mmCIF file of C-alpha atoms in Angstrom:
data_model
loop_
_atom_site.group_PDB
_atom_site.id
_atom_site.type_symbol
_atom_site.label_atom_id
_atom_site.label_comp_id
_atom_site.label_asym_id
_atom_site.label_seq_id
_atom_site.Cartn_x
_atom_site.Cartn_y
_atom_site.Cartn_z
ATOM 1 C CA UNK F 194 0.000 0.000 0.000
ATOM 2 C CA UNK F 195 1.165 3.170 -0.945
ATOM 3 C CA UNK F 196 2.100 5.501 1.664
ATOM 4 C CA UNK F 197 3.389 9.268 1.344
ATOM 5 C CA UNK F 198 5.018 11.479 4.357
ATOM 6 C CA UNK F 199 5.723 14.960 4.385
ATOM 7 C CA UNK F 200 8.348 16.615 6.446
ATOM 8 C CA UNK F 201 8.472 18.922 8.135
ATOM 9 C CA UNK F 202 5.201 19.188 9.418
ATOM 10 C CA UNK F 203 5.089 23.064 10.083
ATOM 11 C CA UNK F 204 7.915 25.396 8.810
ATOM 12 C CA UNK F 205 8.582 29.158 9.729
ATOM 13 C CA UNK F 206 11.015 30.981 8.234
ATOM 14 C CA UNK F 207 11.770 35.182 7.445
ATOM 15 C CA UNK F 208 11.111 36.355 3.866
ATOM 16 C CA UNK F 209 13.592 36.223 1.571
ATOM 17 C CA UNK F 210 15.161 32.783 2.547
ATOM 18 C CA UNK F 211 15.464 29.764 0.553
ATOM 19 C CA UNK F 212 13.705 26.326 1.498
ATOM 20 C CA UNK F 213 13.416 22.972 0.860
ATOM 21 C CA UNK F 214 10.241 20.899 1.514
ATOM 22 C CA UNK F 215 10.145 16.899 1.509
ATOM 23 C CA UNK F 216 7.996 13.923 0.420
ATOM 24 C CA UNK F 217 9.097 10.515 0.846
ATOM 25 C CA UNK F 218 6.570 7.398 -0.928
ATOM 26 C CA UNK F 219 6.955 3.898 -0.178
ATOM 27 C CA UNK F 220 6.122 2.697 -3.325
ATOM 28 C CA UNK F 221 8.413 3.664 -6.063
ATOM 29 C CA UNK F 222 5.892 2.382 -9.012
ATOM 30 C CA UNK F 223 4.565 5.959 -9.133
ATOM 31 C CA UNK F 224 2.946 7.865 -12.510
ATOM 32 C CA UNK F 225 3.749 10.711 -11.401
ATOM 33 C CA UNK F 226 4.080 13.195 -8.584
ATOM 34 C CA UNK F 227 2.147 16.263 -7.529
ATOM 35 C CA UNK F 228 2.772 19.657 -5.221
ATOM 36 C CA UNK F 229 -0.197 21.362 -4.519
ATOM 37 C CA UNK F 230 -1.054 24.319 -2.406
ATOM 38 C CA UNK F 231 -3.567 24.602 0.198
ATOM 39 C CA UNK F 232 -4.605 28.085 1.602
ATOM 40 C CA UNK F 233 -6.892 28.188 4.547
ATOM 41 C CA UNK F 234 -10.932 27.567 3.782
ATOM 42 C CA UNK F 235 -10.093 26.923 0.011
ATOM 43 C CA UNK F 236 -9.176 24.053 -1.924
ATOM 44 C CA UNK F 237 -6.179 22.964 -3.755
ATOM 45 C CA UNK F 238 -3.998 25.004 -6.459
ATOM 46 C CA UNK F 239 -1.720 22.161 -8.785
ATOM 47 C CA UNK F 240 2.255 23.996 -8.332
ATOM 48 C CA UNK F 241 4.036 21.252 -10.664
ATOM 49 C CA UNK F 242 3.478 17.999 -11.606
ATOM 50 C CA UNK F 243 6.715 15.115 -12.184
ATOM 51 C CA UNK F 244 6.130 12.274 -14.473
ATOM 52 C CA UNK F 245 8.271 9.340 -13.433
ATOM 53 C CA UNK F 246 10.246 9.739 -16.720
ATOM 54 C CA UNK F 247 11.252 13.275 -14.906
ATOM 55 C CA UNK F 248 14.144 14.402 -12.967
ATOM 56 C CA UNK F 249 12.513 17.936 -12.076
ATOM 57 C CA UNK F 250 10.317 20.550 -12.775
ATOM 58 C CA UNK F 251 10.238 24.533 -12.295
ATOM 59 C CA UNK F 252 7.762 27.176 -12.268
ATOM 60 C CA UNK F 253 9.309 30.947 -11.434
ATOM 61 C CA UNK F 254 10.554 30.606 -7.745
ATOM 62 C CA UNK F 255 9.563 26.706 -7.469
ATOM 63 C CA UNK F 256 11.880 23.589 -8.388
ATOM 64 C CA UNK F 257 10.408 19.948 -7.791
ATOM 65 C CA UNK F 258 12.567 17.215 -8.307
ATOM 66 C CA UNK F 259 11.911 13.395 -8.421
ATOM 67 C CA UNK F 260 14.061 10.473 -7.040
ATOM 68 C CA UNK F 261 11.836 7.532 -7.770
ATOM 69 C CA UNK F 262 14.294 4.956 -6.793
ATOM 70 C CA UNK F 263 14.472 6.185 -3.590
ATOM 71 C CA UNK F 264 11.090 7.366 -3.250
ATOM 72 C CA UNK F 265 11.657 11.138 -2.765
ATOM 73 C CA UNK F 266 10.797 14.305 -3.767
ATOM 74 C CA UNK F 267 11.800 17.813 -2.625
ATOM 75 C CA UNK F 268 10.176 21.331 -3.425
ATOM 76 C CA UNK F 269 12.361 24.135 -3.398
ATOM 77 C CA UNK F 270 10.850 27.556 -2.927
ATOM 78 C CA UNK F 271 13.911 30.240 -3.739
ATOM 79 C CA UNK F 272 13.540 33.764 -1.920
ATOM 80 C CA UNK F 273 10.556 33.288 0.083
ATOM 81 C CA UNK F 274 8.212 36.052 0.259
ATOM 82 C CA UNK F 275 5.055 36.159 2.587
ATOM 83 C CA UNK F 276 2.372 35.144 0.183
ATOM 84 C CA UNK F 277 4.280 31.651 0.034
ATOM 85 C CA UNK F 278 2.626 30.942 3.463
ATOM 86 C CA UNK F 279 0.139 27.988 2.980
ATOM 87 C CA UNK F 280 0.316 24.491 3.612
ATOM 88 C CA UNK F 281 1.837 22.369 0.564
ATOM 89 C CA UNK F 282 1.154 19.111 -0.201
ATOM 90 C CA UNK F 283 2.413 16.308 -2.355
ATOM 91 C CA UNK F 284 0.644 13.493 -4.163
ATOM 92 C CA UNK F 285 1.327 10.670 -6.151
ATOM 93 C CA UNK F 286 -0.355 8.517 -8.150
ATOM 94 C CA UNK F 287 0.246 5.176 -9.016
ATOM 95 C CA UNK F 288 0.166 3.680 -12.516
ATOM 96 C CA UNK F 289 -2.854 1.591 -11.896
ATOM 97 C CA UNK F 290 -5.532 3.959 -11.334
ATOM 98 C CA UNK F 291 -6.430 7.878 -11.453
ATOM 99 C CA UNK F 292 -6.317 8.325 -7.227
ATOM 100 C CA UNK F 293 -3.643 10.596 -5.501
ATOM 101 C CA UNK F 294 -2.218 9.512 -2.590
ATOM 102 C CA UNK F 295 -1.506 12.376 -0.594
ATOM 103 C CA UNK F 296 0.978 13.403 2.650
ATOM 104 C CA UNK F 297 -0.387 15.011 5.510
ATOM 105 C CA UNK F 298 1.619 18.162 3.948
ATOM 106 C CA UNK F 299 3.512 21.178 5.230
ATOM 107 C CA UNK F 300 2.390 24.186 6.903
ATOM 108 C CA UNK F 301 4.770 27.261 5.707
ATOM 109 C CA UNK F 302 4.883 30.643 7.728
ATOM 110 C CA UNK F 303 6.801 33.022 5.766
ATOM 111 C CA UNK F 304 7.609 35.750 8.212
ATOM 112 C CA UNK F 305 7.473 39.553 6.728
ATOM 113 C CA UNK X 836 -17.718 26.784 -15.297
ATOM 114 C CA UNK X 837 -14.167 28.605 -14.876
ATOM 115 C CA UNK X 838 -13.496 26.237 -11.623
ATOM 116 C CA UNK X 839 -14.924 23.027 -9.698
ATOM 117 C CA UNK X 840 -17.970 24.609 -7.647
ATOM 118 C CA UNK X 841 -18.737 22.517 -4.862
ATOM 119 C CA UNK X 842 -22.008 23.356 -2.897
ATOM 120 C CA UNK X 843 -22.873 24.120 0.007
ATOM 121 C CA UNK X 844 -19.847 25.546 1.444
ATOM 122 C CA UNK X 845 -20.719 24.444 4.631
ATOM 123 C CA UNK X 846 -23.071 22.101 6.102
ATOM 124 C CA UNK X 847 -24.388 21.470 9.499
ATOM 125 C CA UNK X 848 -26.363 18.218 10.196
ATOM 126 C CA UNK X 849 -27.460 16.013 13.010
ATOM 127 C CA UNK X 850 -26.098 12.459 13.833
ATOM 128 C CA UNK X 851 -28.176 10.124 12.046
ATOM 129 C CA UNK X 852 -29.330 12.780 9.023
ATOM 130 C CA UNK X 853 -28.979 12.198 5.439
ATOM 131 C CA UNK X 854 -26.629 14.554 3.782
ATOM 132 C CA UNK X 855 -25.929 15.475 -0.082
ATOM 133 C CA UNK X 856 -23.057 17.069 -1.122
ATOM 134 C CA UNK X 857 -22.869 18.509 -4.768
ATOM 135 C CA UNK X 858 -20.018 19.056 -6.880
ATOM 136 C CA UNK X 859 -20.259 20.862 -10.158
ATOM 137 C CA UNK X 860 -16.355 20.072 -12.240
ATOM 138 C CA UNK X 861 -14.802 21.969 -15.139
ATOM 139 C CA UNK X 862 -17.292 22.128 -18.519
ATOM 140 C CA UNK X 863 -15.930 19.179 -20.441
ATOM 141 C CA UNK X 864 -14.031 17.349 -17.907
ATOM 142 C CA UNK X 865 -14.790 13.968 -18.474
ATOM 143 C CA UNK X 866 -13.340 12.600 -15.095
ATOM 144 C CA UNK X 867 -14.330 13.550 -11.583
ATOM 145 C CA UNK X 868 -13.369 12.639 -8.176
ATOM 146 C CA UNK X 869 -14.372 12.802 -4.521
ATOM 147 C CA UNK X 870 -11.566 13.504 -1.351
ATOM 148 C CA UNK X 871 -12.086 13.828 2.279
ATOM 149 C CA UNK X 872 -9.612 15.684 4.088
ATOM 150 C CA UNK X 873 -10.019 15.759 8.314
ATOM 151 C CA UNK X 874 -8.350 17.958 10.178
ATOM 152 C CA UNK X 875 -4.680 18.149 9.789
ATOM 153 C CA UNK X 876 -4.520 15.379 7.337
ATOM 154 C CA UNK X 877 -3.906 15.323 3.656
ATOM 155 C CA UNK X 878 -6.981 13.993 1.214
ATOM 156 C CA UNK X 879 -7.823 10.941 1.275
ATOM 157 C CA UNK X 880 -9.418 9.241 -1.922
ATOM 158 C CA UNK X 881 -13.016 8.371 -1.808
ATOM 159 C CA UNK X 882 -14.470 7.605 -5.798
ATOM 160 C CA UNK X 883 -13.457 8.744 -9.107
ATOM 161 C CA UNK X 884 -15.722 8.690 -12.256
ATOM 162 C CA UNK X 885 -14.998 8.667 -15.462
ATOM 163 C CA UNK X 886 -18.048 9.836 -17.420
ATOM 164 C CA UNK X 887 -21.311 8.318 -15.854
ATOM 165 C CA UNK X 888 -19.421 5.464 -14.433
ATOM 166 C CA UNK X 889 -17.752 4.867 -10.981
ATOM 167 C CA UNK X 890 -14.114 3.719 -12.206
ATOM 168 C CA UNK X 891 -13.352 3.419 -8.545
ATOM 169 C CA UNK X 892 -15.113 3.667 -5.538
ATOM 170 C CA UNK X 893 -12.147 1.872 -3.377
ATOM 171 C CA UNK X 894 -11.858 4.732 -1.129
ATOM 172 C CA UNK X 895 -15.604 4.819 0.148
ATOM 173 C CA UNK X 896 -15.424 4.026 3.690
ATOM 174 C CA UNK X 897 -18.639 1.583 4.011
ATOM 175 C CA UNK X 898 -22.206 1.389 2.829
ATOM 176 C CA UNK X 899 -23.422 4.700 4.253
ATOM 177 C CA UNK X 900 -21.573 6.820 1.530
ATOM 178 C CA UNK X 901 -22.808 6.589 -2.070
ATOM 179 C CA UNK X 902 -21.943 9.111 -5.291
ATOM 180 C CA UNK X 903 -23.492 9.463 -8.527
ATOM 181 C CA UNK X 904 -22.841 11.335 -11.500
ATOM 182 C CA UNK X 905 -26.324 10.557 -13.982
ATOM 183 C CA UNK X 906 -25.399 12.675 -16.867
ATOM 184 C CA UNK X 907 -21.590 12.841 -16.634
ATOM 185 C CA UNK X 908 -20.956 16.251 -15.172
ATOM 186 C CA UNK X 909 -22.675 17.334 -12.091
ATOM 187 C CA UNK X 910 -22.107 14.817 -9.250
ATOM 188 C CA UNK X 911 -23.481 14.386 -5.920
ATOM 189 C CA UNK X 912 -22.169 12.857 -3.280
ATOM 190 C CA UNK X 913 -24.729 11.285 -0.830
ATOM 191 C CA UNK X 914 -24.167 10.297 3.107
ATOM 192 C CA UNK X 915 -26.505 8.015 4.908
ATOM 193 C CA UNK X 916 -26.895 8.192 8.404
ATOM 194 C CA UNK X 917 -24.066 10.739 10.007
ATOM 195 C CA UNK X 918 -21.820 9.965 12.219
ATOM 196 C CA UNK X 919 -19.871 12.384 14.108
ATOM 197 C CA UNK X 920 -16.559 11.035 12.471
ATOM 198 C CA UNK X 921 -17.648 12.045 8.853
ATOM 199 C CA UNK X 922 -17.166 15.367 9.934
ATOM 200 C CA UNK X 923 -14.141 16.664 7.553
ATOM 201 C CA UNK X 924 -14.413 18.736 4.436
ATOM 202 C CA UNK X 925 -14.976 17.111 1.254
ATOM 203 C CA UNK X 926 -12.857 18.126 -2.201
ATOM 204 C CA UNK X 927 -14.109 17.650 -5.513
ATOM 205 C CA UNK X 928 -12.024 17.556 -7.972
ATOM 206 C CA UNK X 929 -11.861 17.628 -11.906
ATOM 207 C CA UNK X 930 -9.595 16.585 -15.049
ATOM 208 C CA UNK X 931 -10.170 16.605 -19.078
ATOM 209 C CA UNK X 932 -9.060 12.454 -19.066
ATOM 210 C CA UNK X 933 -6.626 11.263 -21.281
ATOM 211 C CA UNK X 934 -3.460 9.835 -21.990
ATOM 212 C CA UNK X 935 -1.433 13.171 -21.960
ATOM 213 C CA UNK X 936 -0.116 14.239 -17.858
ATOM 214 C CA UNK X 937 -1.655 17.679 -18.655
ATOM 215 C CA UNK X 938 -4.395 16.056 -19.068
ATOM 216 C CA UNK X 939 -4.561 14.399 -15.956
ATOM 217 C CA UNK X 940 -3.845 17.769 -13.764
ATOM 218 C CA UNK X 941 -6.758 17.583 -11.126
ATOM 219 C CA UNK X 942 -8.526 20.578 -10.568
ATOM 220 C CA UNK X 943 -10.002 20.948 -7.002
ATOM 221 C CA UNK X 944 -13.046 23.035 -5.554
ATOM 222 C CA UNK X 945 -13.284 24.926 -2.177
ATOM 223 C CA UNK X 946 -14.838 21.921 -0.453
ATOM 224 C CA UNK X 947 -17.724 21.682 1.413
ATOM 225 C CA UNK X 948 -16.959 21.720 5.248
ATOM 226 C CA UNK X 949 -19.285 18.782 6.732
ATOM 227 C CA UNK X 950 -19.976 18.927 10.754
ATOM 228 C CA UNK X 951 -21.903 16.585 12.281
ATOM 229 C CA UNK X 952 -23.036 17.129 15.512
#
C-alpha cells in the first residue's frame, strides 16, 4: 500500500530565505508526482506535476525534483516572500488507477 | 464553469441525518473525483468517475456513503446516516481524461466543510 510522508510538518522561516520541503513514498511504481497548495478555507492550487520519466520541474521561484528509486521528492521555494505561506502538499499517483495519494503536507509561515 | 464549484460551502447536520453534497467540475471534464480531508490530514481518496461510471469507488469508507454522477458532469455525493466522524471537508475535484499528464492535472473546488453534531 502506498504511503506518502511529508516533512516537516510546520515550517517558519523570514522572507527572503530559501527552502526545501520533503515527500518521501513507499512505493516507487509511481505515474507521477504532484505539489499542490492549500490556503486556509479553500481548496487545492496544482504547483508542478513530475512524471516518473522526470528528474525535475520549475515554475518561477519553485523547483520539484523526483528520485523515484528512492522514493523522494523535494520542493524548493527560492527567496521566500510572505504570500508563500500555505500548507503544501504532495501526491502521487500510481500507474494503476487515477487516485492521488496524498501526505499530511507542510504548513509554511513566511515571516514579513 | 471557470473552476470546480462545490455546494454548500458548509453544512451542518445532526447524527443520524442524510446529507448530499454537490459538486459541479470543469465544462468538459470527463473525469471527476471525490476527497475527504479531516483535520490536519492530507486527502484521502473516496471515488473517481470517469463519465457516468464509478471507475473506482475503493476509497468509500462503508455502505453509508454513495456518489453518482447521472449525466456525466454534475455529481453528488450522498451520506446516509451521520456519524460524528464524517465530519471533515470534502474536495471535488476535476480533469479533461486522457493519456497526456496535462491532461490528468486535477482541478479541485473549495470543499464543502461537513460537521456533524
Amino acid at each position: 500500500k502506498q504511503e506518502v510522508t511529508q516533512i516537516p510538518a510546520a515550517l517558519s522561516v523570514p522572507e527572503g530565505e530559501n527552502l526545501v520541503l520533503n515527500c518521501s513514498f513507499t512505493d516507487s511504481a509511481i505515474y507521477n508526482l504532484q505539489w499542490f497548495r492549500q490556503d486556509p478555507g479553500k481548496g487545492l492550487t496544482s504547483l508542478l506535476l513530475i512524471q516518473s520519466s522526470q528528474r525535475e520541474q520549475t515554475s518561477g521561484r519553485l523547483n520539484a525534483s523526483l528520485d523515484k528509486s528512492s522514493g523522494r521528492s523535494t520542493l524548493y521555494i527560492a527567496a521566500s516572500q510572505p504570500g508563500d505561506s500555505a500548507t503544501y502538499l504532495c501526491a502521487v499517483k500510481s500507474g494503476a488507477t487515477n487516485k492521488l495519494i496524498f501526505g499530511t503536507g507542510t504548513l509554511l509561515a513566511v515571516q514579513p | 464553469g471557470a473552476g470546480v464549484s462545490q455546494t454548500p460551502s458548509n453544512k451542518v447536520t445532526e447524527k443520524g441525518k442524510y446529507v448530499e453534497l454537490r459538486c459541479d467540475p470543469i465544462s468538459g471534464h470527463t473525469a471527476l473525483y471525490w476527497y475527504r480531508q479531516s483535520l490536519g490530514q492530507g486527502p484521502e481518496f473516496l471515488i473517481y468517475f470517469q463519465g457516468t461510471g464509478a471507475a473506482d469507488d475503493s476509497g468509500l469508507p462503508n455502505d453509508r456513503f454513495f456518489a453518482v454522477r447521472p449525466e456525466g458532469s454534475v455529481s453528488t455525493l450522498k451520506i446516509q446516516r451521520t456519524e460524528r466522524g464524517d465530519s471533515a471537508v470534502y474536495l471535488c475535484a476535476s480533469s479533461q481524461g486522457g493519456g497526456s499528464a496535462a491532461k490528468n492535472i486535477q482541478y479541485f473546488g473549495a470543499g464543502t466543510r461537513l460537521s456533524v453534531l
